[in-house]
Short mmCIF file of C-alpha atoms and ligand atoms in Angstrom, two decimals:
data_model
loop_
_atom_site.label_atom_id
_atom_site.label_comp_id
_atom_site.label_asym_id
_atom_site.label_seq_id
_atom_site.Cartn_x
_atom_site.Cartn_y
_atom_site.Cartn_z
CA UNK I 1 0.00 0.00 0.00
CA UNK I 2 1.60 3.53 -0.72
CA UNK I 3 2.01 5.91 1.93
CA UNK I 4 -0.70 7.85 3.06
CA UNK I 5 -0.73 11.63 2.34
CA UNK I 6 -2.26 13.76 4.43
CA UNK I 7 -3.58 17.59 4.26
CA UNK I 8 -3.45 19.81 6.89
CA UNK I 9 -5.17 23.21 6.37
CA UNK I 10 -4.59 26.32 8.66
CA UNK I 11 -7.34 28.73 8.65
CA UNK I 12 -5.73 32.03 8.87
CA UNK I 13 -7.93 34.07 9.96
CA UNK I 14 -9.64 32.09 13.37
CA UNK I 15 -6.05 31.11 14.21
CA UNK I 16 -4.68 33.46 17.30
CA UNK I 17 -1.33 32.27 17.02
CA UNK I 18 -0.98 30.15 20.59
CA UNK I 19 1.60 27.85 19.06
CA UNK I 20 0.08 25.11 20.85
CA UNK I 21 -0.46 23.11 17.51
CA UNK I 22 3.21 23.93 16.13
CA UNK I 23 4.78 22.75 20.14
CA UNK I 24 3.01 19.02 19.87
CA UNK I 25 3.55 18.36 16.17
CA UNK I 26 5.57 15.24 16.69
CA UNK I 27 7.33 15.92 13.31
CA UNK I 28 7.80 19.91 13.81
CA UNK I 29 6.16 20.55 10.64
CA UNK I 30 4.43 23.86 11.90
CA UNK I 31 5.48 27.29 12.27
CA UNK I 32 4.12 30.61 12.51
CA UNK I 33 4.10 33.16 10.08
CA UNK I 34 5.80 36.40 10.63
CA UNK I 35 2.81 38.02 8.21
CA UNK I 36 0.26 39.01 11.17
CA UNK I 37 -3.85 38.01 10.10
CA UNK I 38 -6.25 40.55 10.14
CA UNK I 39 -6.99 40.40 14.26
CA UNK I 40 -3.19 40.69 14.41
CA UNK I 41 -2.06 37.10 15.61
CA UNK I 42 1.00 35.49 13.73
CA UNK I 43 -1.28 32.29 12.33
CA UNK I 44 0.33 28.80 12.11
CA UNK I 45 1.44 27.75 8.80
CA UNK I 46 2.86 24.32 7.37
CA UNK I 47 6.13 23.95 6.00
CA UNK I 48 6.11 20.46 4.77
CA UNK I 49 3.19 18.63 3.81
CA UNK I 50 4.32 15.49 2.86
CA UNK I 51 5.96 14.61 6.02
CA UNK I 52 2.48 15.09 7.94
CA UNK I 53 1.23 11.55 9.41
CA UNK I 54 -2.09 12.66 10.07
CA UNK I 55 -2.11 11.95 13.62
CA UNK I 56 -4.14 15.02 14.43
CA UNK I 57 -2.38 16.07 17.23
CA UNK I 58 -2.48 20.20 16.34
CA UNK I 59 -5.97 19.57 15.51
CA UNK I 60 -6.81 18.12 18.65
CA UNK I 61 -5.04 20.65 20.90
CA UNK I 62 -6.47 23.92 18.94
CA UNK I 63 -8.61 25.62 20.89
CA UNK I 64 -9.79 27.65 18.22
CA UNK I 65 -11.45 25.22 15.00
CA UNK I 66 -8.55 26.60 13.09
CA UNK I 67 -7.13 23.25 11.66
CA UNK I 68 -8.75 20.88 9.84
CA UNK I 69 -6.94 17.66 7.95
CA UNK I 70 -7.76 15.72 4.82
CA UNK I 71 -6.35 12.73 3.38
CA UNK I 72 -5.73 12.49 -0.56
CA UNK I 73 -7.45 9.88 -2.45
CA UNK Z 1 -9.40 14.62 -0.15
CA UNK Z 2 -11.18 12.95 2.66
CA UNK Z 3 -12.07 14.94 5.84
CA UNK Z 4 -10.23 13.44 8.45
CA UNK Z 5 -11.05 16.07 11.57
CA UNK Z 6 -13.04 19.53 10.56
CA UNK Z 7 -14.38 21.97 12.80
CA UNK Z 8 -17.68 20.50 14.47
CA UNK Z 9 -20.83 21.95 13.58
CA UNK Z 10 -21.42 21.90 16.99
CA UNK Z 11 -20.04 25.04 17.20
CA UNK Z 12 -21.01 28.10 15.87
CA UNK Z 13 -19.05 30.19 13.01
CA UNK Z 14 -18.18 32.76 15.42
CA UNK Z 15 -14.80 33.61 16.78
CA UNK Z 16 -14.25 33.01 20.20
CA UNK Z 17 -13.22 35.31 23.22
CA UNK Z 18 -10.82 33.01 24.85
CA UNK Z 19 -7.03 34.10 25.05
CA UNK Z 20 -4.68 32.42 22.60
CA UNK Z 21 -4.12 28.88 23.46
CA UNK Z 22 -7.30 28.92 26.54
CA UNK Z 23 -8.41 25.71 26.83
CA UNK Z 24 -11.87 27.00 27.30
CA UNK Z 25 -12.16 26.41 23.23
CA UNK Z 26 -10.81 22.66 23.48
CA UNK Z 27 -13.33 22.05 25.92
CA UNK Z 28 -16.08 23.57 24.19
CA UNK Z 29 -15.08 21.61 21.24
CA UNK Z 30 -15.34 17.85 23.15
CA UNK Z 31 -18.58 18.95 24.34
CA UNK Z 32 -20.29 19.83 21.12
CA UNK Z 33 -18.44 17.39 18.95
CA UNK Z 34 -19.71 14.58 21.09
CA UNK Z 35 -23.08 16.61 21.26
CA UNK Z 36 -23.36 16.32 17.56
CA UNK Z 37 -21.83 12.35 16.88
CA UNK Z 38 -24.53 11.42 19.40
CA UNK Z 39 -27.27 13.65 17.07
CA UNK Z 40 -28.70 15.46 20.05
CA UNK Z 41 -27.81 18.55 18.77
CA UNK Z 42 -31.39 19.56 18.35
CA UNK Z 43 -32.06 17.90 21.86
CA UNK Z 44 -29.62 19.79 23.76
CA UNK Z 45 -29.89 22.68 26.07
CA UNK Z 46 -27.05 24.09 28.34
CA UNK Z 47 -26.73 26.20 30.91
CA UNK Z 48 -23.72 29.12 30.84
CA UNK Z 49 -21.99 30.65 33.59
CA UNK Z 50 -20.61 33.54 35.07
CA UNK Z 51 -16.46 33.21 34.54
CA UNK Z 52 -14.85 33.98 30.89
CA UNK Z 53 -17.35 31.26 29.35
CA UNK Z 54 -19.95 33.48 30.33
CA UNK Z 55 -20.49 33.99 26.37
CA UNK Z 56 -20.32 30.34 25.69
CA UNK Z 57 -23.80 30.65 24.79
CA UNK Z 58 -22.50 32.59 21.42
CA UNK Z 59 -20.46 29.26 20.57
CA UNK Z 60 -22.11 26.38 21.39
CA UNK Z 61 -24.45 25.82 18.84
CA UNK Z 62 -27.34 24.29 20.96
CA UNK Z 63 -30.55 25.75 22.62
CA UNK Z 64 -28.82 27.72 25.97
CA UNK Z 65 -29.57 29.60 29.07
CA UNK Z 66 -27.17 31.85 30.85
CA UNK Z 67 -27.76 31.88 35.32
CA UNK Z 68 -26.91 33.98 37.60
CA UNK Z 69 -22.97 33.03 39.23
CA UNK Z 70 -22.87 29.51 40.27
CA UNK Z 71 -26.44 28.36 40.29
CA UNK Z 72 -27.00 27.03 37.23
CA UNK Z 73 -26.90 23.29 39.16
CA UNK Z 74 -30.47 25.04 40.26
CA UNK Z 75 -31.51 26.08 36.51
CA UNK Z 76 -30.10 22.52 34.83
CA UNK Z 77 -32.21 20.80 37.46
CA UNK Z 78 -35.41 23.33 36.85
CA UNK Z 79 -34.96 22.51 33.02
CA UNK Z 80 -34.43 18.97 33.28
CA UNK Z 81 -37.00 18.04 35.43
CA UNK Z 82 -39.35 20.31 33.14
CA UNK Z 83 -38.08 18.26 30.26
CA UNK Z 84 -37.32 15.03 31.25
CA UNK Z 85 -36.65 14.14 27.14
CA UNK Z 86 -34.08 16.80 26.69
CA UNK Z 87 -30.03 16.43 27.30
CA UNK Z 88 -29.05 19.02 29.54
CA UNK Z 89 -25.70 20.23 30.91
CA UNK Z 90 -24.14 23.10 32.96
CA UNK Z 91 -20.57 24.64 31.99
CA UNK Z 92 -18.64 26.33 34.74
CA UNK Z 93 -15.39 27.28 35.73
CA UNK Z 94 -14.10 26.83 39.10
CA UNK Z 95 -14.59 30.11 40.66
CA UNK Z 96 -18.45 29.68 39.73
CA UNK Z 97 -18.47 25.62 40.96
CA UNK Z 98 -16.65 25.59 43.93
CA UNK Z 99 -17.15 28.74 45.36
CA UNK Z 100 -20.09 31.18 45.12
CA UNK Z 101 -22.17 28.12 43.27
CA UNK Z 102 -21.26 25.36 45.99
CA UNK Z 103 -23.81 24.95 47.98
CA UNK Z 104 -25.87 24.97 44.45
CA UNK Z 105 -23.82 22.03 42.89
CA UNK Z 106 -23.49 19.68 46.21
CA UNK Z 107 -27.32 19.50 46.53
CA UNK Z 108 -28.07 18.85 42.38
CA UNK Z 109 -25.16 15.93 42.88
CA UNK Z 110 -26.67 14.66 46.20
CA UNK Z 111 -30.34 15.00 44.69
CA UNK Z 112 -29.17 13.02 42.04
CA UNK Z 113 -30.66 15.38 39.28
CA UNK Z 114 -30.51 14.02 35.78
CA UNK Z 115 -28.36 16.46 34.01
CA UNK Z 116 -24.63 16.35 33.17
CA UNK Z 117 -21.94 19.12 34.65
CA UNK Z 118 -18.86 20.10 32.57
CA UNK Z 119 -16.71 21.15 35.11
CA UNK Z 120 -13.42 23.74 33.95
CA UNK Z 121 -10.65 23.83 36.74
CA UNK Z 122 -8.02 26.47 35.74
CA UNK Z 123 -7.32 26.93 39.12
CA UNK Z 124 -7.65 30.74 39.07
CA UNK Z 125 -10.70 33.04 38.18
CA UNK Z 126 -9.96 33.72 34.67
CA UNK Z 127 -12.74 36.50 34.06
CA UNK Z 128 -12.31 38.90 36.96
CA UNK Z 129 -8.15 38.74 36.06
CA UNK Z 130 -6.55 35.82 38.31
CA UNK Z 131 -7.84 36.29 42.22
CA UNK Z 132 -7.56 32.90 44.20
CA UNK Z 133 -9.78 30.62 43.52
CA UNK Z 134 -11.15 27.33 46.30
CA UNK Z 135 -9.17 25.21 43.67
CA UNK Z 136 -6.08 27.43 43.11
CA UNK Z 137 -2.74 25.25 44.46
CA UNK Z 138 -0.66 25.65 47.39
CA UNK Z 139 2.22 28.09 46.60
CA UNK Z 140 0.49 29.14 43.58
CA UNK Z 141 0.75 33.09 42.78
CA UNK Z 142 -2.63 34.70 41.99
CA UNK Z 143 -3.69 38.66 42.30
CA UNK Z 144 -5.19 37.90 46.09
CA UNK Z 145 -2.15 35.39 47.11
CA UNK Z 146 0.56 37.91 45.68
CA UNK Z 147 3.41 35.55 47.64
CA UNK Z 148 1.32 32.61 46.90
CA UNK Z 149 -1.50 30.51 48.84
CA UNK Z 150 -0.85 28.86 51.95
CA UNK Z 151 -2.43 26.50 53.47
CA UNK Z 152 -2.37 28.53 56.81
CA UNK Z 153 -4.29 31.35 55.33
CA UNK Z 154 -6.30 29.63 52.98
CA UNK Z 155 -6.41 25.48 53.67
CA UNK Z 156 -6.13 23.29 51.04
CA UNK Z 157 -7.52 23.30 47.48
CA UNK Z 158 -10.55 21.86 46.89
CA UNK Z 159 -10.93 18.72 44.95
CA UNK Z 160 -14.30 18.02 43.39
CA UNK Z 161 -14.73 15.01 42.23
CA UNK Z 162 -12.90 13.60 45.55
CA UNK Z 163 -16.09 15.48 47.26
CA UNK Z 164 -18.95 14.66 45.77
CA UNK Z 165 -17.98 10.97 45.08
CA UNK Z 166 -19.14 10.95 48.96
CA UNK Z 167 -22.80 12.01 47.53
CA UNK Z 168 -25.27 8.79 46.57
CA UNK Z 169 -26.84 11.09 44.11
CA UNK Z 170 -23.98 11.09 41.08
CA UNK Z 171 -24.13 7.70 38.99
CA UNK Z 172 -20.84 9.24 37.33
CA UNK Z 173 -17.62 11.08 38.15
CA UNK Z 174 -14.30 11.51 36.16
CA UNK Z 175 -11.46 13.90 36.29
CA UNK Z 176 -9.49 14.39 33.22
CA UNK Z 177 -6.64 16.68 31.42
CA UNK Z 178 -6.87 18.92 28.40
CA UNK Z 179 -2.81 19.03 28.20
CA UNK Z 180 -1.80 16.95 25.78
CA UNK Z 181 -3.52 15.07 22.49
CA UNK Z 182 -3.86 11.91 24.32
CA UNK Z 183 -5.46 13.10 27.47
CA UNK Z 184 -7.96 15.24 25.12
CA UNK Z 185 -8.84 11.81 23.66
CA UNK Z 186 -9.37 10.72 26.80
CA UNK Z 187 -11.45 13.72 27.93
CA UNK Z 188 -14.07 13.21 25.31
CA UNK Z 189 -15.07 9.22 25.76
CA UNK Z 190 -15.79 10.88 29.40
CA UNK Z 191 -17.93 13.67 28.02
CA UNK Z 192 -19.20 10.95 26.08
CA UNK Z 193 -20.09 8.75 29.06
CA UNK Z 194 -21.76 11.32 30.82
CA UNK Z 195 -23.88 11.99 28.22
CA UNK Z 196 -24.92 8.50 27.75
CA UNK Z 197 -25.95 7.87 31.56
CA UNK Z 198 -28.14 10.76 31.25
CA UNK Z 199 -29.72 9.48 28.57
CA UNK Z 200 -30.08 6.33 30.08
CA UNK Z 201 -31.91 8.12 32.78
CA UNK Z 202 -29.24 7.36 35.26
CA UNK Z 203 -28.57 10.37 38.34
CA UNK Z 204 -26.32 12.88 37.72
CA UNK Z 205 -23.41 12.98 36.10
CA UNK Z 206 -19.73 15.46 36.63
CA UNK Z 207 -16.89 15.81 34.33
CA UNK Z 208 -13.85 17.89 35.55
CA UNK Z 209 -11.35 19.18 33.16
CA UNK Z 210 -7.99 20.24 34.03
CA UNK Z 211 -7.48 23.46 32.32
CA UNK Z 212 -5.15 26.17 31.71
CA UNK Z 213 -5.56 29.99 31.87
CA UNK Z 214 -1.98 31.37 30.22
CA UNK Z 215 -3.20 34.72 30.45
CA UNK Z 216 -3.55 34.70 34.45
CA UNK Z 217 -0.72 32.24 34.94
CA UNK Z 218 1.38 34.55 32.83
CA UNK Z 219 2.49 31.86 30.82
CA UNK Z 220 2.69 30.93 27.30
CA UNK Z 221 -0.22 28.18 25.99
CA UNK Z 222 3.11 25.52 25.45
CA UNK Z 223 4.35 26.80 29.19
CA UNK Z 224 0.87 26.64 30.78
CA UNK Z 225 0.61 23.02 29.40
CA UNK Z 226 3.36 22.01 31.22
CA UNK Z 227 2.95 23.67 34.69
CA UNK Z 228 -0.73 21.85 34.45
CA UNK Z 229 1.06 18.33 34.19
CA UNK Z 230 3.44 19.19 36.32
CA UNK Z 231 1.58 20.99 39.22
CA UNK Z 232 -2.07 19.95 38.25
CA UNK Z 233 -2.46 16.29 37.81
CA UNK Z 234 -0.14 15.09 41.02
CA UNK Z 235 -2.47 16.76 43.58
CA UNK Z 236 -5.74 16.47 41.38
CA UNK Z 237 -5.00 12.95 40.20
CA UNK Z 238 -6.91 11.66 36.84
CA UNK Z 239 -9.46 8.90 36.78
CA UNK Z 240 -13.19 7.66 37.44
CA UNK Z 241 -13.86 8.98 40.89
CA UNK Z 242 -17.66 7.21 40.60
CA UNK Z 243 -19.28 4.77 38.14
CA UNK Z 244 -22.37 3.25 39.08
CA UNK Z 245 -23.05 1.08 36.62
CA UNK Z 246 -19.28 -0.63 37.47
CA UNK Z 247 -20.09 -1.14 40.81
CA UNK Z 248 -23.59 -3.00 40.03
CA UNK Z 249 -21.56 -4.90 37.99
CA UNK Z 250 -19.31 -5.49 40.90
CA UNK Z 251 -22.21 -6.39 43.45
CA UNK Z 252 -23.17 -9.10 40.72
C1 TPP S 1 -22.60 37.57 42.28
C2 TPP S 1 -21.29 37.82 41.62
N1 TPP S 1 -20.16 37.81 42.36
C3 TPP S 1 -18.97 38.02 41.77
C4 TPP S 1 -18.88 38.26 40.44
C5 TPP S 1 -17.52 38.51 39.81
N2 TPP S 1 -17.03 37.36 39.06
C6 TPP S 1 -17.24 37.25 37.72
S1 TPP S 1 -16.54 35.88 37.08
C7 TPP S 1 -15.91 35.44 38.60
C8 TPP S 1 -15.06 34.21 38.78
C9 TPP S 1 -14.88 33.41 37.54
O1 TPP S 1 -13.97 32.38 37.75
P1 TPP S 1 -14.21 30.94 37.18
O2 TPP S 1 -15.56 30.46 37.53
O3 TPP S 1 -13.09 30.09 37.66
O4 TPP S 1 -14.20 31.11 35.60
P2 TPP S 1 -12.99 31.37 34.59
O5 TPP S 1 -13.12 32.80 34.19
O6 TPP S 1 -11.71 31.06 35.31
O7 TPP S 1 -13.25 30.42 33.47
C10 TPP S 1 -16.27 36.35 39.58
C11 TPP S 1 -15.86 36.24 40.99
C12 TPP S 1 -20.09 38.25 39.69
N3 TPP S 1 -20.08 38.42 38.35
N4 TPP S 1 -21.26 38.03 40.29
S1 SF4 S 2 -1.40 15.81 11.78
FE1 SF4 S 2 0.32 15.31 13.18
S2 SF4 S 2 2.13 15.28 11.87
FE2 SF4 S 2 0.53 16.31 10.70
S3 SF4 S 2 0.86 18.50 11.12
FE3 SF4 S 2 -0.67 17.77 12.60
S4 SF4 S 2 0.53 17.20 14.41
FE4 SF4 S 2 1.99 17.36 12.69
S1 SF4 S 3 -3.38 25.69 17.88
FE1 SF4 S 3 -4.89 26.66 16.53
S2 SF4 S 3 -5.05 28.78 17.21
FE2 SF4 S 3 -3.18 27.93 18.13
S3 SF4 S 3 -1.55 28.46 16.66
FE3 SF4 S 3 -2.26 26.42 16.09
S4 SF4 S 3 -3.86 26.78 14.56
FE4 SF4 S 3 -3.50 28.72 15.58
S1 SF4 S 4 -8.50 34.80 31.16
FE1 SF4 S 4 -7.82 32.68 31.29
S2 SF4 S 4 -9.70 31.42 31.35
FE2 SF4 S 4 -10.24 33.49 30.62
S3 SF4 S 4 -10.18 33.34 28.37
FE3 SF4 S 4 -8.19 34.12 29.06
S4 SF4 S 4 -6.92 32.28 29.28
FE4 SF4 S 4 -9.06 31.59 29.20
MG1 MG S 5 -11.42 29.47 36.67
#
C-alpha cells in the first residue's frame, strides 16, 4: 500500500497564534508566520506537507477550529 | 481529499473570546463534537456561567440559558425536570463551581438530578483577572495570594470530584486533562459517558477538566501546558472517581 498523504489546512484568519499546535507536532512541521492576520495574531502555517502523518495532534489541541486535515485519495 | 477532523458543527461560526491557546475552546469543542456524533444537537440545552465562558452561549451551537454566578446546578435541574426528554448540561469554571455556586452544585449531585456538569478547573478566576480561587494550588501566585496561597491562610484546594464521590446522588464522576492530544482523547469518551448515563436516565453525572488559563498564569499556551502536568495532575490525580453502573456490575 503507498504511503498515506495527508492535508493539513490552517485557517488564517480564526487562528490566534498560541503555538500550541506547532509545540506538539511530533514531526515539527508547523510554524508561525511572521505576516500578522487581520486580528493581528502570527497564524500557524505548514512547512512540509508530505511529512504530515495525520495523527491530528495540532488539531486536537487547537482551541480555536482553526485546523482541519484531509487525506488524498 | 477525505475529511479526516473539521471543525464541528457543533459550534457556531463565530470567533471566540478566549485568550490564545485557553483551553476554554478545546473544551467547548469535546462537548459539542460529542453533542453532535450522538445527534442530540437539536435535543440539547445548556446552561452558561458567570467566569470567561460566560459567552459560551454565542459558541455552542445548541438551545442555551445563561444563570446567575454559580447556580445554574439550580436552573439545569429546573430545566431537566421540566423536560425530562431533553439532554441538559451546565458549563462552569471553578470560581463559579466551587465557590459562590457550591452549595448549588453539592445538593443537584446529592439529589441526584438528571443532568450532566462540565466542570473547567483552571485553578484561578480567569474572568475577573486571576484572584484565588477554592481550587487554586498551594504556593500558587494569583492577584489575592501575591506571595502565593498557603495552606495557613487559605487550607487546602478543593478537589471536586474527591467530594462529591461521597454524595449517593452522582451515577458518574471523572477527572481528566486537556494538556496533551492523548489526554484530550481521553477527555471526550468521558464527556461521552456522561452523556450517555443521562440518557439512560441514570442520576447525575460530573466531568472535571484540568485546564489552563496562560493569560492569568502569565504563561505561554506551550508553558501553561506544562505547569498543568506538572503541578495539576499530582495533587488532582486523573481517573473515574464514581461509576455506578461498574459497581452494580461489581455487586453481581
Ligand atoms: C454575584 C457575583 N459575584 C462576583 C462576580 C464577579 N465574578 C465574575 S466571574 C468570577 C469568577 C470566575 O472564575 P471561574 O468560575 O473560575 O471562571 P474562569 O473565568 O476562570 O473560566 C467572579 C468572581 C459576579 N459576576 N457576580
Ligand atoms: S497531523 Fe500530526 S504530523 Fe501532521 S501536522 Fe498535525 S501534528 Fe503534525
Ligand atoms: S493551535 Fe490553533 S489557534 Fe493555536 S496556533 Fe495552532 S492553529 Fe492557531
Ligand atoms: S482569562 Fe484565562 S480562562 Fe479566561 S479566556 Fe483568558 S486564558 Fe481563558
Ligand atoms: Mg477558573
Amino acid at each position: 500500500m503507498p504511503k498515506k498523504q495527508f492535508k493539513v489546512v490552517f485557517n488564517r484568519e480564526r487562528c490566534k497564534g498560541c503555538e500550541l499546535c506547532k509545540s506538539f507536532c511530533p514531526k515539527k512541521l508547523i510554524e508561525m508566520d511572521t505576516q500578522v492576520n487581520a486580528r493581528g495574531y502570527c497564524p500557524a502555517m505548514m512547512t512540509d506537507q508530505t511529512q504530515c502523518i495525520g495523527c491530528q495532534s495540532c488539531a486536537l489541541v487547537c482551541p480555536d477550529g482553526a485546523i482541519a486535515i484531509y487525506e488524498e485519495e | 481529499m477525505k475529511p479526516v477532523f473539521e471543525y464541528t458543527k457543533g459550534m457556531t461560526d463565530a470567533i471566540t473570546s478566549y485568550c490564545p491557546g485557553c483551553t476554554h475552546g478545546v473544551a467547548h469543542r469535546l462537548i459539542m463534537e460529542t453533542l453532535d456524533e450522538m445527534g442530540l444537537l437539536g435535543k440539547a440545552i445548556g446552561v452558561a456561567p458567570i467566569g470567561c465562558s460566560v459567552v459560551a452561549h454565542q459558541f455552542m451551537n445548541v438551545d442555551m440559558c445563561e444563570s446567575a454566578h454559580g447556580r445554574s446546578p439550580a436552573i439545569a435541574s429546573g430545566i431537566r425536570r421540566v423536560h425530562p426528554d431533553k439532554v441538559v448540561f451546565t458549563y462552569q469554571g471553578d470560581g463559579d463551581l466551587a465557590s459562590i455556586g457550591m452549595g448549588e452544585i453539592m445538593h443537584a449531585a446529592a439529589r441526584g438530578e438528571k443532568f450532566s456538569t462540565f466542570f473547567i478547573n483552571n485553578c484561578i478566576y480567569g474572568m475577573t483577572g486571576g484572584q484565588m480561587a477554592p481550587t487554586t494550588l498551594i504556593g500558587q501566585r494569583s492577584t489575592t495570594s501575591v506571595d502565593g496561597r498557603t495552606r495557613e491562610q487559605a487550607g487546602m484546594p478543593l478537589k471536586m470530584c474527591e467530594i462529591l464521590s461521597t454524595l449517593d446522588g452522582p451515577s458518574y464522576i471523572e477527572r481528566v486533562a486537556l494538556d496533551s492530544p492523548a489526554h484530550i482523547r481521553a477527555a471526550k469518551k468521558a464527556v461521552r459517558k456522561a452523556i450517555e448515563y443521562q440518557l439512560a436516565g441514570k442520576g447525575f453525572t460530573f466531568v472535571e477538566f484540568l485546564s489552563i488559563c496562560p493569560t492569568n498564569w502569565g504563561l505561554t499556551p506551550p508553558k501553561a501546558m506544562e505547569w498543568l502536568r506538572e503541578n495539576m495532575i499530582p495533587y488532582y490525580p486523573l481517573g473515574v472517581y464514581k461509576d455506578e453502573e461498574a459497581q452494580d456490575n461489581g455487586d453481581k
